[in-house]
Structures are given as structure tokens and as C-alpha cells.
JSON list of C-alpha atoms in Angstrom, two decimals:
[
{"chain": "Z", "resi": 21, "resn": "UNK", "atom": "CA", "xyz": [-18.48, -0.27, 27.25]},
{"chain": "Z", "resi": 22, "resn": "UNK", "atom": "CA", "xyz": [-18.96, -3.26, 25.37]},
{"chain": "Z", "resi": 23, "resn": "UNK", "atom": "CA", "xyz": [-18.96, -6.36, 26.90]},
{"chain": "Z", "resi": 24, "resn": "UNK", "atom": "CA", "xyz": [-18.39, -9.18, 24.70]},
{"chain": "Z", "resi": 25, "resn": "UNK", "atom": "CA", "xyz": [-15.19, -10.18, 22.66]},
{"chain": "Z", "resi": 26, "resn": "UNK", "atom": "CA", "xyz": [-15.07, -8.29, 19.04]},
{"chain": "Z", "resi": 27, "resn": "UNK", "atom": "CA", "xyz": [-16.94, -8.74, 16.13]},
{"chain": "Z", "resi": 28, "resn": "UNK", "atom": "CA", "xyz": [-14.30, -8.69, 14.33]},
{"chain": "Z", "resi": 29, "resn": "UNK", "atom": "CA", "xyz": [-16.34, -9.53, 10.92]},
{"chain": "Z", "resi": 30, "resn": "UNK", "atom": "CA", "xyz": [-17.33, -7.90, 7.41]},
{"chain": "Z", "resi": 31, "resn": "UNK", "atom": "CA", "xyz": [-19.37, -5.24, 8.20]},
{"chain": "Z", "resi": 32, "resn": "UNK", "atom": "CA", "xyz": [-19.90, -6.21, 11.77]},
{"chain": "Z", "resi": 33, "resn": "UNK", "atom": "CA", "xyz": [-20.39, -3.91, 14.58]},
{"chain": "Z", "resi": 34, "resn": "UNK", "atom": "CA", "xyz": [-20.21, -0.88, 13.36]},
{"chain": "Z", "resi": 35, "resn": "UNK", "atom": "CA", "xyz": [-22.59, 2.29, 12.84]},
{"chain": "Z", "resi": 36, "resn": "UNK", "atom": "CA", "xyz": [-22.63, 2.67, 9.16]},
{"chain": "Z", "resi": 37, "resn": "UNK", "atom": "CA", "xyz": [-24.35, 0.58, 7.11]},
{"chain": "Z", "resi": 38, "resn": "UNK", "atom": "CA", "xyz": [-22.57, -2.62, 5.65]},
{"chain": "Z", "resi": 39, "resn": "UNK", "atom": "CA", "xyz": [-21.56, -2.71, 1.85]},
{"chain": "Z", "resi": 40, "resn": "UNK", "atom": "CA", "xyz": [-19.37, -3.75, -0.74]},
{"chain": "Z", "resi": 41, "resn": "UNK", "atom": "CA", "xyz": [-16.16, -2.27, 0.72]},
{"chain": "Z", "resi": 42, "resn": "UNK", "atom": "CA", "xyz": [-16.92, -4.66, 3.97]},
{"chain": "Z", "resi": 43, "resn": "UNK", "atom": "CA", "xyz": [-14.82, -7.58, 2.02]},
{"chain": "Z", "resi": 44, "resn": "UNK", "atom": "CA", "xyz": [-11.87, -5.46, 2.55]},
{"chain": "Z", "resi": 45, "resn": "UNK", "atom": "CA", "xyz": [-11.91, -4.98, 5.74]},
{"chain": "Z", "resi": 46, "resn": "UNK", "atom": "CA", "xyz": [-12.66, -8.54, 6.60]},
{"chain": "Z", "resi": 47, "resn": "UNK", "atom": "CA", "xyz": [-10.26, -9.39, 9.73]},
{"chain": "Z", "resi": 48, "resn": "UNK", "atom": "CA", "xyz": [-10.84, -13.34, 9.74]},
{"chain": "Z", "resi": 49, "resn": "UNK", "atom": "CA", "xyz": [-7.88, -14.19, 7.26]},
{"chain": "Z", "resi": 50, "resn": "UNK", "atom": "CA", "xyz": [-4.55, -12.27, 5.77]},
{"chain": "Z", "resi": 51, "resn": "UNK", "atom": "CA", "xyz": [-5.55, -10.13, 2.78]},
{"chain": "Z", "resi": 52, "resn": "UNK", "atom": "CA", "xyz": [-2.71, -10.34, -0.82]},
{"chain": "Z", "resi": 53, "resn": "UNK", "atom": "CA", "xyz": [-2.24, -7.07, -1.39]},
{"chain": "Z", "resi": 54, "resn": "UNK", "atom": "CA", "xyz": [0.05, -6.75, -5.52]},
{"chain": "Z", "resi": 55, "resn": "UNK", "atom": "CA", "xyz": [1.53, -3.74, -6.97]},
{"chain": "Z", "resi": 56, "resn": "UNK", "atom": "CA", "xyz": [2.65, -3.67, -10.10]},
{"chain": "Z", "resi": 57, "resn": "UNK", "atom": "CA", "xyz": [4.55, -0.64, -11.03]},
{"chain": "Z", "resi": 58, "resn": "UNK", "atom": "CA", "xyz": [7.82, 1.18, -12.70]},
{"chain": "Z", "resi": 59, "resn": "UNK", "atom": "CA", "xyz": [10.96, 0.19, -10.89]},
{"chain": "Z", "resi": 60, "resn": "UNK", "atom": "CA", "xyz": [11.75, 3.71, -11.16]},
{"chain": "Z", "resi": 61, "resn": "UNK", "atom": "CA", "xyz": [8.87, 4.75, -9.24]},
{"chain": "Z", "resi": 62, "resn": "UNK", "atom": "CA", "xyz": [8.63, 1.88, -6.80]},
{"chain": "Z", "resi": 63, "resn": "UNK", "atom": "CA", "xyz": [12.71, 3.21, -5.92]},
{"chain": "Z", "resi": 64, "resn": "UNK", "atom": "CA", "xyz": [11.10, 6.68, -5.47]},
{"chain": "Z", "resi": 65, "resn": "UNK", "atom": "CA", "xyz": [8.11, 5.57, -3.07]},
{"chain": "Z", "resi": 66, "resn": "UNK", "atom": "CA", "xyz": [10.43, 4.37, -1.01]},
{"chain": "Z", "resi": 67, "resn": "UNK", "atom": "CA", "xyz": [13.58, 6.06, -0.96]},
{"chain": "Z", "resi": 68, "resn": "UNK", "atom": "CA", "xyz": [12.05, 9.80, -1.77]},
{"chain": "Z", "resi": 69, "resn": "UNK", "atom": "CA", "xyz": [9.32, 9.08, 0.37]},
{"chain": "Z", "resi": 70, "resn": "UNK", "atom": "CA", "xyz": [8.94, 13.15, 2.07]},
{"chain": "Z", "resi": 71, "resn": "UNK", "atom": "CA", "xyz": [7.92, 14.32, -1.42]},
{"chain": "Z", "resi": 72, "resn": "UNK", "atom": "CA", "xyz": [5.21, 12.10, -2.01]},
{"chain": "Z", "resi": 73, "resn": "UNK", "atom": "CA", "xyz": [5.13, 11.95, -6.05]},
{"chain": "Z", "resi": 74, "resn": "UNK", "atom": "CA", "xyz": [1.68, 10.36, -7.35]},
{"chain": "Z", "resi": 75, "resn": "UNK", "atom": "CA", "xyz": [2.64, 6.91, -9.69]},
{"chain": "Z", "resi": 76, "resn": "UNK", "atom": "CA", "xyz": [0.81, 4.85, -11.43]},
{"chain": "Z", "resi": 77, "resn": "UNK", "atom": "CA", "xyz": [0.58, 1.14, -10.29]},
{"chain": "Z", "resi": 78, "resn": "UNK", "atom": "CA", "xyz": [-1.88, -1.80, -11.42]},
{"chain": "Z", "resi": 79, "resn": "UNK", "atom": "CA", "xyz": [-3.57, -2.79, -8.14]},
{"chain": "Z", "resi": 80, "resn": "UNK", "atom": "CA", "xyz": [-4.42, -6.50, -6.88]},
{"chain": "Z", "resi": 81, "resn": "UNK", "atom": "CA", "xyz": [-6.96, -7.23, -3.91]},
{"chain": "Z", "resi": 82, "resn": "UNK", "atom": "CA", "xyz": [-7.33, -10.84, -3.25]},
{"chain": "Z", "resi": 83, "resn": "UNK", "atom": "CA", "xyz": [-6.81, -11.20, -6.99]},
{"chain": "Z", "resi": 84, "resn": "UNK", "atom": "CA", "xyz": [-9.15, -8.85, -8.07]},
{"chain": "Z", "resi": 85, "resn": "UNK", "atom": "CA", "xyz": [-7.43, -6.29, -10.34]},
{"chain": "Z", "resi": 86, "resn": "UNK", "atom": "CA", "xyz": [-7.94, -2.49, -10.54]},
{"chain": "Z", "resi": 87, "resn": "UNK", "atom": "CA", "xyz": [-5.72, -1.10, -13.26]},
{"chain": "Z", "resi": 88, "resn": "UNK", "atom": "CA", "xyz": [-3.39, 2.17, -13.40]},
{"chain": "Z", "resi": 89, "resn": "UNK", "atom": "CA", "xyz": [-4.19, 3.33, -10.19]},
{"chain": "Z", "resi": 90, "resn": "UNK", "atom": "CA", "xyz": [-2.28, 6.38, -8.49]},
{"chain": "Z", "resi": 91, "resn": "UNK", "atom": "CA", "xyz": [0.46, 5.37, -5.69]},
{"chain": "Z", "resi": 92, "resn": "UNK", "atom": "CA", "xyz": [2.42, 7.28, -3.17]},
{"chain": "Z", "resi": 93, "resn": "UNK", "atom": "CA", "xyz": [4.53, 7.18, -0.10]},
{"chain": "Z", "resi": 94, "resn": "UNK", "atom": "CA", "xyz": [1.88, 8.70, 3.25]},
{"chain": "Z", "resi": 95, "resn": "UNK", "atom": "CA", "xyz": [2.54, 9.81, 6.85]},
{"chain": "Z", "resi": 96, "resn": "UNK", "atom": "CA", "xyz": [5.94, 11.82, 8.13]},
{"chain": "Z", "resi": 97, "resn": "UNK", "atom": "CA", "xyz": [6.76, 9.90, 12.34]},
{"chain": "Z", "resi": 98, "resn": "UNK", "atom": "CA", "xyz": [5.71, 6.50, 10.46]},
{"chain": "Z", "resi": 99, "resn": "UNK", "atom": "CA", "xyz": [8.65, 7.10, 7.25]},
{"chain": "Z", "resi": 100, "resn": "UNK", "atom": "CA", "xyz": [10.62, 3.85, 6.64]},
{"chain": "Z", "resi": 101, "resn": "UNK", "atom": "CA", "xyz": [11.98, 2.91, 3.55]},
{"chain": "Z", "resi": 102, "resn": "UNK", "atom": "CA", "xyz": [11.87, -0.48, 4.15]},
{"chain": "Z", "resi": 103, "resn": "UNK", "atom": "CA", "xyz": [8.29, -0.41, 5.27]},
{"chain": "Z", "resi": 104, "resn": "UNK", "atom": "CA", "xyz": [6.73, 2.95, 3.68]},
{"chain": "Z", "resi": 105, "resn": "UNK", "atom": "CA", "xyz": [3.31, 3.37, 4.60]},
{"chain": "Z", "resi": 106, "resn": "UNK", "atom": "CA", "xyz": [1.28, 4.28, 1.01]},
{"chain": "Z", "resi": 107, "resn": "UNK", "atom": "CA", "xyz": [-1.48, 5.65, -0.69]},
{"chain": "Z", "resi": 108, "resn": "UNK", "atom": "CA", "xyz": [-3.48, 4.55, -3.07]},
{"chain": "Z", "resi": 109, "resn": "UNK", "atom": "CA", "xyz": [-6.37, 5.91, -4.69]},
{"chain": "Z", "resi": 110, "resn": "UNK", "atom": "CA", "xyz": [-8.21, 4.13, -8.09]},
{"chain": "Z", "resi": 111, "resn": "UNK", "atom": "CA", "xyz": [-9.65, 7.80, -8.67]},
{"chain": "Z", "resi": 112, "resn": "UNK", "atom": "CA", "xyz": [-6.89, 9.56, -9.67]},
{"chain": "Z", "resi": 113, "resn": "UNK", "atom": "CA", "xyz": [-5.56, 8.95, -13.00]},
{"chain": "Z", "resi": 114, "resn": "UNK", "atom": "CA", "xyz": [-9.17, 6.79, -14.17]},
{"chain": "Z", "resi": 115, "resn": "UNK", "atom": "CA", "xyz": [-11.99, 9.51, -12.89]},
{"chain": "Z", "resi": 116, "resn": "UNK", "atom": "CA", "xyz": [-14.58, 7.89, -11.14]},
{"chain": "Z", "resi": 117, "resn": "UNK", "atom": "CA", "xyz": [-13.00, 4.58, -10.59]},
{"chain": "Z", "resi": 118, "resn": "UNK", "atom": "CA", "xyz": [-13.71, 2.69, -7.52]},
{"chain": "Z", "resi": 119, "resn": "UNK", "atom": "CA", "xyz": [-12.61, -0.74, -5.77]},
{"chain": "Z", "resi": 120, "resn": "UNK", "atom": "CA", "xyz": [-15.56, -2.42, -3.84]},
{"chain": "Z", "resi": 121, "resn": "UNK", "atom": "CA", "xyz": [-17.06, 1.32, -3.86]},
{"chain": "Z", "resi": 122, "resn": "UNK", "atom": "CA", "xyz": [-13.81, 2.90, -1.97]},
{"chain": "Z", "resi": 123, "resn": "UNK", "atom": "CA", "xyz": [-12.04, 5.37, -3.80]},
{"chain": "Z", "resi": 124, "resn": "UNK", "atom": "CA", "xyz": [-8.46, 5.11, -1.41]},
{"chain": "Z", "resi": 125, "resn": "UNK", "atom": "CA", "xyz": [-6.93, 3.07, 0.81]},
{"chain": "Z", "resi": 126, "resn": "UNK", "atom": "CA", "xyz": [-3.96, 3.48, 2.98]},
{"chain": "Z", "resi": 127, "resn": "UNK", "atom": "CA", "xyz": [-1.72, 0.46, 3.73]},
{"chain": "Z", "resi": 128, "resn": "UNK", "atom": "CA", "xyz": [0.42, 1.46, 6.73]},
{"chain": "Z", "resi": 129, "resn": "UNK", "atom": "CA", "xyz": [3.17, -0.71, 7.65]},
{"chain": "Z", "resi": 130, "resn": "UNK", "atom": "CA", "xyz": [2.66, -0.55, 11.13]},
{"chain": "Z", "resi": 131, "resn": "UNK", "atom": "CA", "xyz": [7.12, 0.77, 11.65]},
{"chain": "Z", "resi": 132, "resn": "UNK", "atom": "CA", "xyz": [5.63, 2.52, 15.20]},
{"chain": "Z", "resi": 133, "resn": "UNK", "atom": "CA", "xyz": [3.52, -1.18, 16.08]},
{"chain": "Z", "resi": 134, "resn": "UNK", "atom": "CA", "xyz": [5.02, -4.06, 15.94]},
{"chain": "Z", "resi": 135, "resn": "UNK", "atom": "CA", "xyz": [1.81, -5.52, 16.73]},
{"chain": "Z", "resi": 136, "resn": "UNK", "atom": "CA", "xyz": [-0.04, -4.86, 14.29]},
{"chain": "Z", "resi": 137, "resn": "UNK", "atom": "CA", "xyz": [-2.45, -4.28, 16.59]},
{"chain": "Z", "resi": 138, "resn": "UNK", "atom": "CA", "xyz": [-2.89, -0.94, 18.66]},
{"chain": "Z", "resi": 139, "resn": "UNK", "atom": "CA", "xyz": [-4.90, 0.89, 15.71]},
{"chain": "Z", "resi": 140, "resn": "UNK", "atom": "CA", "xyz": [-6.97, -1.70, 14.58]},
{"chain": "Z", "resi": 141, "resn": "UNK", "atom": "CA", "xyz": [-7.92, -2.14, 18.02]},
{"chain": "Z", "resi": 142, "resn": "UNK", "atom": "CA", "xyz": [-8.67, 1.45, 19.48]},
{"chain": "Z", "resi": 143, "resn": "UNK", "atom": "CA", "xyz": [-10.88, 1.64, 15.64]},
{"chain": "Z", "resi": 144, "resn": "UNK", "atom": "CA", "xyz": [-12.74, -1.51, 16.68]},
{"chain": "Z", "resi": 145, "resn": "UNK", "atom": "CA", "xyz": [-13.84, 0.20, 20.32]},
{"chain": "Z", "resi": 146, "resn": "UNK", "atom": "CA", "xyz": [-14.73, 4.09, 18.93]},
{"chain": "Z", "resi": 147, "resn": "UNK", "atom": "CA", "xyz": [-16.76, 1.96, 15.97]},
{"chain": "Z", "resi": 148, "resn": "UNK", "atom": "CA", "xyz": [-18.56, -0.66, 19.14]},
{"chain": "Z", "resi": 149, "resn": "UNK", "atom": "CA", "xyz": [-19.21, 2.75, 20.77]},
{"chain": "Z", "resi": 150, "resn": "UNK", "atom": "CA", "xyz": [-21.23, 3.15, 17.48]},
{"chain": "Z", "resi": 151, "resn": "UNK", "atom": "CA", "xyz": [-18.64, 6.07, 17.06]},
{"chain": "Z", "resi": 152, "resn": "UNK", "atom": "CA", "xyz": [-17.20, 6.86, 13.63]},
{"chain": "Z", "resi": 153, "resn": "UNK", "atom": "CA", "xyz": [-13.85, 5.63, 13.14]},
{"chain": "Z", "resi": 154, "resn": "UNK", "atom": "CA", "xyz": [-11.90, 3.63, 10.24]},
{"chain": "Z", "resi": 155, "resn": "UNK", "atom": "CA", "xyz": [-12.13, -0.09, 9.53]},
{"chain": "Z", "resi": 156, "resn": "UNK", "atom": "CA", "xyz": [-8.65, -1.86, 9.19]},
{"chain": "Z", "resi": 157, "resn": "UNK", "atom": "CA", "xyz": [-7.78, -5.23, 7.94]},
{"chain": "Z", "resi": 158, "resn": "UNK", "atom": "CA", "xyz": [-4.30, -7.04, 7.61]},
{"chain": "Z", "resi": 159, "resn": "UNK", "atom": "CA", "xyz": [-2.11, -8.08, 4.57]},
{"chain": "Z", "resi": 160, "resn": "UNK", "atom": "CA", "xyz": [0.60, -8.91, 2.50]},
{"chain": "Z", "resi": 161, "resn": "UNK", "atom": "CA", "xyz": [1.95, -7.28, -0.13]},
{"chain": "Z", "resi": 162, "resn": "UNK", "atom": "CA", "xyz": [3.93, -7.64, -3.25]},
{"chain": "Z", "resi": 163, "resn": "UNK", "atom": "CA", "xyz": [5.49, -5.15, -5.17]},
{"chain": "Z", "resi": 164, "resn": "UNK", "atom": "CA", "xyz": [6.28, -6.84, -8.73]},
{"chain": "Z", "resi": 165, "resn": "UNK", "atom": "CA", "xyz": [6.34, -9.58, -7.48]},
{"chain": "Z", "resi": 166, "resn": "UNK", "atom": "CA", "xyz": [8.55, -9.66, -4.36]},
{"chain": "Z", "resi": 167, "resn": "UNK", "atom": "CA", "xyz": [6.87, -9.33, -0.82]},
{"chain": "Z", "resi": 168, "resn": "UNK", "atom": "CA", "xyz": [7.09, -5.82, 0.44]},
{"chain": "Z", "resi": 169, "resn": "UNK", "atom": "CA", "xyz": [5.92, -7.09, 3.91]},
{"chain": "Z", "resi": 170, "resn": "UNK", "atom": "CA", "xyz": [2.64, -6.73, 6.86]},
{"chain": "Z", "resi": 171, "resn": "UNK", "atom": "CA", "xyz": [0.64, -4.33, 6.44]},
{"chain": "Z", "resi": 172, "resn": "UNK", "atom": "CA", "xyz": [-2.43, -2.80, 7.87]},
{"chain": "Z", "resi": 173, "resn": "UNK", "atom": "CA", "xyz": [-5.25, -1.71, 5.19]},
{"chain": "Z", "resi": 174, "resn": "UNK", "atom": "CA", "xyz": [-6.68, 1.69, 6.13]},
{"chain": "Z", "resi": 175, "resn": "UNK", "atom": "CA", "xyz": [-9.62, 2.90, 5.63]},
{"chain": "Z", "resi": 176, "resn": "UNK", "atom": "CA", "xyz": [-8.76, 6.56, 4.62]},
{"chain": "Z", "resi": 177, "resn": "UNK", "atom": "CA", "xyz": [-11.83, 9.96, 6.64]},
{"chain": "Z", "resi": 178, "resn": "UNK", "atom": "CA", "xyz": [-12.55, 10.38, 3.18]},
{"chain": "Z", "resi": 179, "resn": "UNK", "atom": "CA", "xyz": [-15.79, 11.84, 1.80]},
{"chain": "Z", "resi": 180, "resn": "UNK", "atom": "CA", "xyz": [-16.55, 8.00, 1.12]},
{"chain": "Z", "resi": 181, "resn": "UNK", "atom": "CA", "xyz": [-15.84, 6.98, 4.92]},
{"chain": "Z", "resi": 182, "resn": "UNK", "atom": "CA", "xyz": [-18.04, 10.31, 5.89]},
{"chain": "Z", "resi": 183, "resn": "UNK", "atom": "CA", "xyz": [-21.09, 9.06, 3.59]},
{"chain": "Z", "resi": 184, "resn": "UNK", "atom": "CA", "xyz": [-21.08, 5.53, 5.55]},
{"chain": "Z", "resi": 185, "resn": "UNK", "atom": "CA", "xyz": [-21.79, 7.61, 8.54]},
{"chain": "Z", "resi": 186, "resn": "UNK", "atom": "CA", "xyz": [-23.43, 10.75, 8.79]},
{"chain": "Z", "resi": 187, "resn": "UNK", "atom": "CA", "xyz": [-25.35, 12.14, 5.92]},
{"chain": "Z", "resi": 188, "resn": "UNK", "atom": "CA", "xyz": [-23.19, 14.18, 4.17]},
{"chain": "Z", "resi": 189, "resn": "UNK", "atom": "CA", "xyz": [-19.60, 15.65, 4.02]},
{"chain": "Z", "resi": 190, "resn": "UNK", "atom": "CA", "xyz": [-19.65, 18.18, 6.89]},
{"chain": "Z", "resi": 191, "resn": "UNK", "atom": "CA", "xyz": [-18.18, 15.30, 9.11]}
]
């Protein structure tokens, strides 16, 4: 078991090699994510979340832009119109497009964990044990210029994650 305080810095204490996406999961600060999309799309994501319709949005992470990303609601048990969790797909509309070597990100409103710590801490413990676990950080999310709330930024378990930890995509 770990005997020291958490190393919650980019590239810290994971069994995977550091890469340019580590900056997205820097836990020494609260990031800012800006989403710009059609207001009707935003309404659909918030109030028709069970449909998980894909919409097009422009994305900024700490001021770094990525245009024309795919955006949809995700999750079943954590859905809430006030803080709908969303999945961002950088390559949905533009094949091959990535952000800091990531194809996707998830934003979790943490409606079931008011402290915003359970998932990030559990994942950190697993990584300390050299077990594959998603990286996470925190961000304030803005939609069309209005603050939407405080979120956990989650690394999805996808082929990019599998390549970081394993030699293939089999997991």
C-alpha cells in the first residue's frame, strides 16, 4: 500500500508513461472548460439526456480551442438536468482530431458525491498500486458563456487509455 501523501501532479504515480494529456489531469489547479453550442442543443443535452443525442460544439480547455467536437449526455444513474454529465468526442465530427492526444473526455457533475473526491481518490489509489485507472482532475464548466458548474474531468476507458497502459487494445 502507498505510504506517502498522494502525488497529484501531472504524470504523477501512474504505471503508464507520461504524455501531453497529463496537463489535462493536473490536479494542482481547477481548470476552465468552455463549450459553445446551439442553445437548442444545450437544452436537449440538459432535458432530453436519456436520448444521448450527439451535438456539435466548440471546446476550450484553459483557453486552448478545439472546434467542432461531438457532445452528448452520458450516464444513467447520475443524470440530473442541473448538472448533466457529458461526453466530449474530439474526433466525432473531424476524423482524427484529438486534444492533447485524447480522443474523448468525460465531465461528471458528481451529483452522487458532493465532495468531488470519491472517484478521483479511488483512481489515485489504484494507480499508486500500479493498476490501470483513469486519470481525473477538476474544472469549472461554462456553456455559451454561462457557468454550468464544477465538474470532475475524467479520462474515458477507451483505446487511448488501453494504449497508455497495455501493449494493445485488449485490456
